[in-house]
């Protein structure tokens, strides 16, 4: 028997080294798919829905912390099927020096035959700045996922929080508590319910 988690993994999270699943997929309508893992007891209906990403008004950039001499700024807050918070490094000499150091280590890693893990992206040092979220209705938000760095986004960290704010919420509050620094609280107005 194939469980729902196995199906989700096979469709969305399968690693290239894993063999493809024995599955057939048939499109039923826009955004609806029949997924058959050839289980005699059941099939799956997969529904895909497009959700708009709504950027929220953020004054800024606003400094939210500093790590190893590089300042981090809040650059974006958006709503979709989650709350998305993005920070990036301030332009300047500290960022440029750290970026050059990373590039040298990355190129050295690429030339080595023994493929140890690559050096960490510069953004990974900002992951300790993860904010706490709250709103004016008392919603309990939790960190769902995050991504730090990448080609072209070497300094960017993006976190996803759940749930989305309830319709009654009018203000989202982000609280960054950098180690050794003073806490930074940022209030972001939420759009009226649709």
mmCIF file of C-alpha atoms in Angstrom:
data_model
loop_
_atom_site.group_PDB
_atom_site.id
_atom_site.type_symbol
_atom_site.label_atom_id
_atom_site.label_comp_id
_atom_site.label_asym_id
_atom_site.label_seq_id
_atom_site.Cartn_x
_atom_site.Cartn_y
_atom_site.Cartn_z
ATOM 1 C CA UNK A 1 0.000 0.000 0.000
ATOM 2 C CA UNK A 2 1.268 3.474 -0.895
ATOM 3 C CA UNK A 3 0.673 6.234 1.656
ATOM 4 C CA UNK A 4 0.014 9.875 0.874
ATOM 5 C CA UNK A 5 3.468 10.894 2.143
ATOM 6 C CA UNK A 6 5.067 8.424 -0.288
ATOM 7 C CA UNK A 7 3.069 9.922 -3.151
ATOM 8 C CA UNK A 8 3.977 13.500 -2.225
ATOM 9 C CA UNK A 9 7.640 12.537 -1.921
ATOM 10 C CA UNK A 10 7.647 10.713 -5.268
ATOM 11 C CA UNK A 11 5.966 13.594 -7.100
ATOM 12 C CA UNK A 12 7.650 16.585 -5.490
ATOM 13 C CA UNK A 13 10.743 15.664 -3.514
ATOM 14 C CA UNK A 14 12.351 12.665 -5.236
ATOM 15 C CA UNK A 15 16.123 12.987 -5.471
ATOM 16 C CA UNK A 16 17.783 12.384 -8.856
ATOM 17 C CA UNK A 17 19.490 9.285 -7.417
ATOM 18 C CA UNK A 18 16.146 7.676 -6.511
ATOM 19 C CA UNK A 19 14.470 5.474 -9.113
ATOM 20 C CA UNK A 20 11.325 6.940 -10.662
ATOM 21 C CA UNK A 21 8.128 5.645 -9.085
ATOM 22 C CA UNK A 22 5.828 3.200 -10.835
ATOM 23 C CA UNK A 23 3.087 5.732 -11.288
ATOM 24 C CA UNK A 24 0.782 6.974 -13.974
ATOM 25 C CA UNK A 25 -0.533 10.515 -14.042
ATOM 26 C CA UNK A 26 -3.499 11.680 -16.083
ATOM 27 C CA UNK A 27 -4.700 15.252 -16.414
ATOM 28 C CA UNK A 28 -8.397 15.523 -15.591
ATOM 29 C CA UNK A 29 -8.910 19.282 -15.890
ATOM 30 C CA UNK A 30 -7.044 22.533 -15.305
ATOM 31 C CA UNK A 31 -5.171 21.973 -12.071
ATOM 32 C CA UNK A 32 -6.575 18.476 -11.402
ATOM 33 C CA UNK A 33 -4.656 15.243 -11.939
ATOM 34 C CA UNK A 34 -5.403 11.556 -11.398
ATOM 35 C CA UNK A 35 -2.334 9.862 -9.828
ATOM 36 C CA UNK A 36 -2.257 6.059 -9.809
ATOM 37 C CA UNK A 37 0.465 4.183 -7.918
ATOM 38 C CA UNK A 38 -1.192 0.921 -8.978
ATOM 39 C CA UNK A 39 -2.406 0.253 -5.451
ATOM 40 C CA UNK A 40 -5.508 -1.981 -5.588
ATOM 41 C CA UNK A 41 -7.220 -0.006 -2.812
ATOM 42 C CA UNK A 42 -7.068 3.598 -3.996
ATOM 43 C CA UNK A 43 -5.810 6.317 -6.338
ATOM 44 C CA UNK A 44 -5.008 9.978 -5.634
ATOM 45 C CA UNK A 45 -6.520 13.214 -6.852
ATOM 46 C CA UNK A 46 -3.890 15.940 -7.041
ATOM 47 C CA UNK A 47 -5.154 19.500 -7.212
ATOM 48 C CA UNK A 48 -2.810 22.360 -8.055
ATOM 49 C CA UNK A 49 -3.975 25.887 -7.332
ATOM 50 C CA UNK A 50 -2.239 29.133 -8.230
ATOM 51 C CA UNK A 51 -1.918 31.443 -5.225
ATOM 52 C CA UNK A 52 -0.918 35.092 -5.707
ATOM 53 C CA UNK A 53 2.164 36.319 -3.851
ATOM 54 C CA UNK A 54 1.195 39.650 -2.296
ATOM 55 C CA UNK A 55 4.099 41.876 -1.232
ATOM 56 C CA UNK A 56 3.407 43.807 1.949
ATOM 57 C CA UNK A 57 4.531 47.416 2.404
ATOM 58 C CA UNK A 58 7.901 47.414 4.158
ATOM 59 C CA UNK A 59 9.760 50.624 4.868
ATOM 60 C CA UNK A 60 13.323 50.046 4.176
ATOM 61 C CA UNK A 61 15.612 48.553 3.868
ATOM 62 C CA UNK A 62 15.570 48.166 7.663
ATOM 63 C CA UNK A 63 18.573 46.770 9.511
ATOM 64 C CA UNK A 64 17.621 43.671 11.515
ATOM 65 C CA UNK A 65 21.023 42.516 12.744
ATOM 66 C CA UNK A 66 24.704 42.146 12.037
ATOM 67 C CA UNK A 67 26.786 38.988 11.739
ATOM 68 C CA UNK A 68 30.565 38.988 11.313
ATOM 69 C CA UNK A 69 30.521 42.701 10.480
ATOM 70 C CA UNK A 70 27.937 42.345 7.691
ATOM 71 C CA UNK A 71 24.597 44.058 8.277
ATOM 72 C CA UNK A 72 21.374 42.248 7.396
ATOM 73 C CA UNK A 73 18.362 44.185 6.112
ATOM 74 C CA UNK A 74 14.729 43.189 5.855
ATOM 75 C CA UNK A 75 13.975 43.552 2.146
ATOM 76 C CA UNK A 76 10.624 41.830 1.655
ATOM 77 C CA UNK A 77 7.567 40.440 3.413
ATOM 78 C CA UNK A 78 4.936 38.730 1.280
ATOM 79 C CA UNK A 79 1.789 36.645 1.695
ATOM 80 C CA UNK A 80 0.905 33.616 -0.404
ATOM 81 C CA UNK A 81 -0.057 30.257 1.089
ATOM 82 C CA UNK A 82 2.489 31.177 3.781
ATOM 83 C CA UNK A 83 4.153 34.315 5.153
ATOM 84 C CA UNK A 84 7.474 34.917 3.407
ATOM 85 C CA UNK A 85 10.209 36.995 5.083
ATOM 86 C CA UNK A 86 13.393 37.871 3.148
ATOM 87 C CA UNK A 87 16.584 39.482 4.375
ATOM 88 C CA UNK A 88 19.720 40.397 2.417
ATOM 89 C CA UNK A 89 23.122 41.870 3.190
ATOM 90 C CA UNK A 90 23.789 45.577 3.070
ATOM 91 C CA UNK A 91 26.052 46.616 0.200
ATOM 92 C CA UNK A 92 29.449 47.747 1.409
ATOM 93 C CA UNK A 93 33.048 46.771 2.129
ATOM 94 C CA UNK A 94 32.239 44.039 4.696
ATOM 95 C CA UNK A 95 29.911 42.275 2.254
ATOM 96 C CA UNK A 96 32.364 42.642 -0.638
ATOM 97 C CA UNK A 97 35.252 41.194 1.396
ATOM 98 C CA UNK A 98 33.181 38.240 2.608
ATOM 99 C CA UNK A 99 31.882 37.653 -0.940
ATOM 100 C CA UNK A 100 35.427 37.584 -2.347
ATOM 101 C CA UNK A 101 36.519 35.150 0.370
ATOM 102 C CA UNK A 102 33.557 32.889 -0.426
ATOM 103 C CA UNK A 103 34.281 32.983 -4.160
ATOM 104 C CA UNK A 104 37.928 32.004 -3.591
ATOM 105 C CA UNK A 105 36.904 29.055 -1.370
ATOM 106 C CA UNK A 106 34.168 28.032 -3.825
ATOM 107 C CA UNK A 107 36.558 28.043 -6.788
ATOM 108 C CA UNK A 108 39.136 26.054 -4.784
ATOM 109 C CA UNK A 109 36.435 23.537 -3.903
ATOM 110 C CA UNK A 110 35.484 23.237 -7.593
ATOM 111 C CA UNK A 111 39.081 22.411 -8.573
ATOM 112 C CA UNK A 112 39.499 19.634 -5.993
ATOM 113 C CA UNK A 113 38.933 16.067 -7.061
ATOM 114 C CA UNK A 114 37.679 14.974 -3.639
ATOM 115 C CA UNK A 115 34.227 16.497 -3.578
ATOM 116 C CA UNK A 116 33.804 17.384 0.062
ATOM 117 C CA UNK A 117 30.750 19.534 0.717
ATOM 118 C CA UNK A 118 31.086 23.010 -0.811
ATOM 119 C CA UNK A 119 31.742 25.996 1.430
ATOM 120 C CA UNK A 120 28.620 27.461 3.027
ATOM 121 C CA UNK A 121 26.865 30.284 1.214
ATOM 122 C CA UNK A 122 27.513 33.691 2.800
ATOM 123 C CA UNK A 123 23.805 33.934 3.643
ATOM 124 C CA UNK A 124 24.032 30.925 5.936
ATOM 125 C CA UNK A 125 25.586 33.132 8.604
ATOM 126 C CA UNK A 126 22.302 35.121 8.674
ATOM 127 C CA UNK A 127 20.152 32.081 9.491
ATOM 128 C CA UNK A 128 20.616 32.813 13.205
ATOM 129 C CA UNK A 129 18.582 36.011 12.684
ATOM 130 C CA UNK A 130 15.302 34.144 12.109
ATOM 131 C CA UNK A 131 12.466 36.403 13.279
ATOM 132 C CA UNK A 132 9.544 35.610 15.510
ATOM 133 C CA UNK A 133 6.156 36.503 14.007
ATOM 134 C CA UNK A 134 2.953 37.613 15.697
ATOM 135 C CA UNK A 135 -0.134 39.598 14.777
ATOM 136 C CA UNK A 136 -2.775 41.703 16.477
ATOM 137 C CA UNK A 137 -5.125 38.700 16.855
ATOM 138 C CA UNK A 138 -2.659 36.460 18.708
ATOM 139 C CA UNK A 139 -1.972 33.943 15.930
ATOM 140 C CA UNK A 140 0.799 31.445 16.717
ATOM 141 C CA UNK A 141 3.156 31.375 13.716
ATOM 142 C CA UNK A 142 5.752 28.671 13.175
ATOM 143 C CA UNK A 143 8.766 28.464 10.903
ATOM 144 C CA UNK A 144 7.922 26.042 8.081
ATOM 145 C CA UNK A 145 11.021 26.248 5.894
ATOM 146 C CA UNK A 146 13.900 28.423 4.842
ATOM 147 C CA UNK A 147 16.529 28.888 2.180
ATOM 148 C CA UNK A 148 19.896 30.594 2.523
ATOM 149 C CA UNK A 149 22.060 31.562 -0.426
ATOM 150 C CA UNK A 150 22.283 30.316 -3.973
ATOM 151 C CA UNK A 151 23.756 31.468 -7.239
ATOM 152 C CA UNK A 152 22.857 35.134 -7.625
ATOM 153 C CA UNK A 153 21.369 35.236 -4.116
ATOM 154 C CA UNK A 154 24.517 34.516 -2.132
ATOM 155 C CA UNK A 155 23.429 36.751 0.760
ATOM 156 C CA UNK A 156 19.655 36.271 0.654
ATOM 157 C CA UNK A 157 17.769 34.330 3.327
ATOM 158 C CA UNK A 158 14.090 33.564 2.825
ATOM 159 C CA UNK A 159 11.905 32.012 5.518
ATOM 160 C CA UNK A 160 8.355 30.690 5.187
ATOM 161 C CA UNK A 161 6.014 30.786 8.170
ATOM 162 C CA UNK A 162 2.617 29.177 8.711
ATOM 163 C CA UNK A 163 -0.252 29.801 8.973
ATOM 164 C CA UNK A 164 -1.227 32.810 6.909
ATOM 165 C CA UNK A 165 -2.721 35.674 8.931
ATOM 166 C CA UNK A 166 -6.435 35.313 9.677
ATOM 167 C CA UNK A 167 -8.841 37.741 7.966
ATOM 168 C CA UNK A 168 -9.314 39.731 11.195
ATOM 169 C CA UNK A 169 -5.582 40.497 11.522
ATOM 170 C CA UNK A 170 -4.578 44.038 10.571
ATOM 171 C CA UNK A 171 -0.893 44.049 11.550
ATOM 172 C CA UNK A 172 1.941 41.535 11.338
ATOM 173 C CA UNK A 173 4.847 42.020 13.756
ATOM 174 C CA UNK A 174 8.350 40.698 13.063
ATOM 175 C CA UNK A 175 10.794 40.543 15.956
ATOM 176 C CA UNK A 176 14.449 39.952 15.174
ATOM 177 C CA UNK A 177 16.636 39.166 18.200
ATOM 178 C CA UNK A 178 20.245 39.224 17.004
ATOM 179 C CA UNK A 179 22.664 37.652 19.467
ATOM 180 C CA UNK A 180 24.455 40.357 21.402
ATOM 181 C CA UNK A 181 22.398 43.088 19.768
ATOM 182 C CA UNK A 182 19.218 44.888 20.594
ATOM 183 C CA UNK A 183 15.945 43.338 19.404
ATOM 184 C CA UNK A 184 14.417 44.908 16.301
ATOM 185 C CA UNK A 185 10.623 44.986 16.014
ATOM 186 C CA UNK A 186 8.946 45.814 12.713
ATOM 187 C CA UNK A 187 5.193 46.234 12.245
ATOM 188 C CA UNK A 188 3.851 45.524 8.775
ATOM 189 C CA UNK A 189 0.268 46.462 7.840
ATOM 190 C CA UNK A 190 -1.811 43.631 6.409
ATOM 191 C CA UNK A 191 -4.179 44.111 3.466
ATOM 192 C CA UNK A 192 -7.916 44.029 4.111
ATOM 193 C CA UNK A 193 -9.532 40.624 3.536
ATOM 194 C CA UNK A 194 -10.610 39.857 -0.014
#
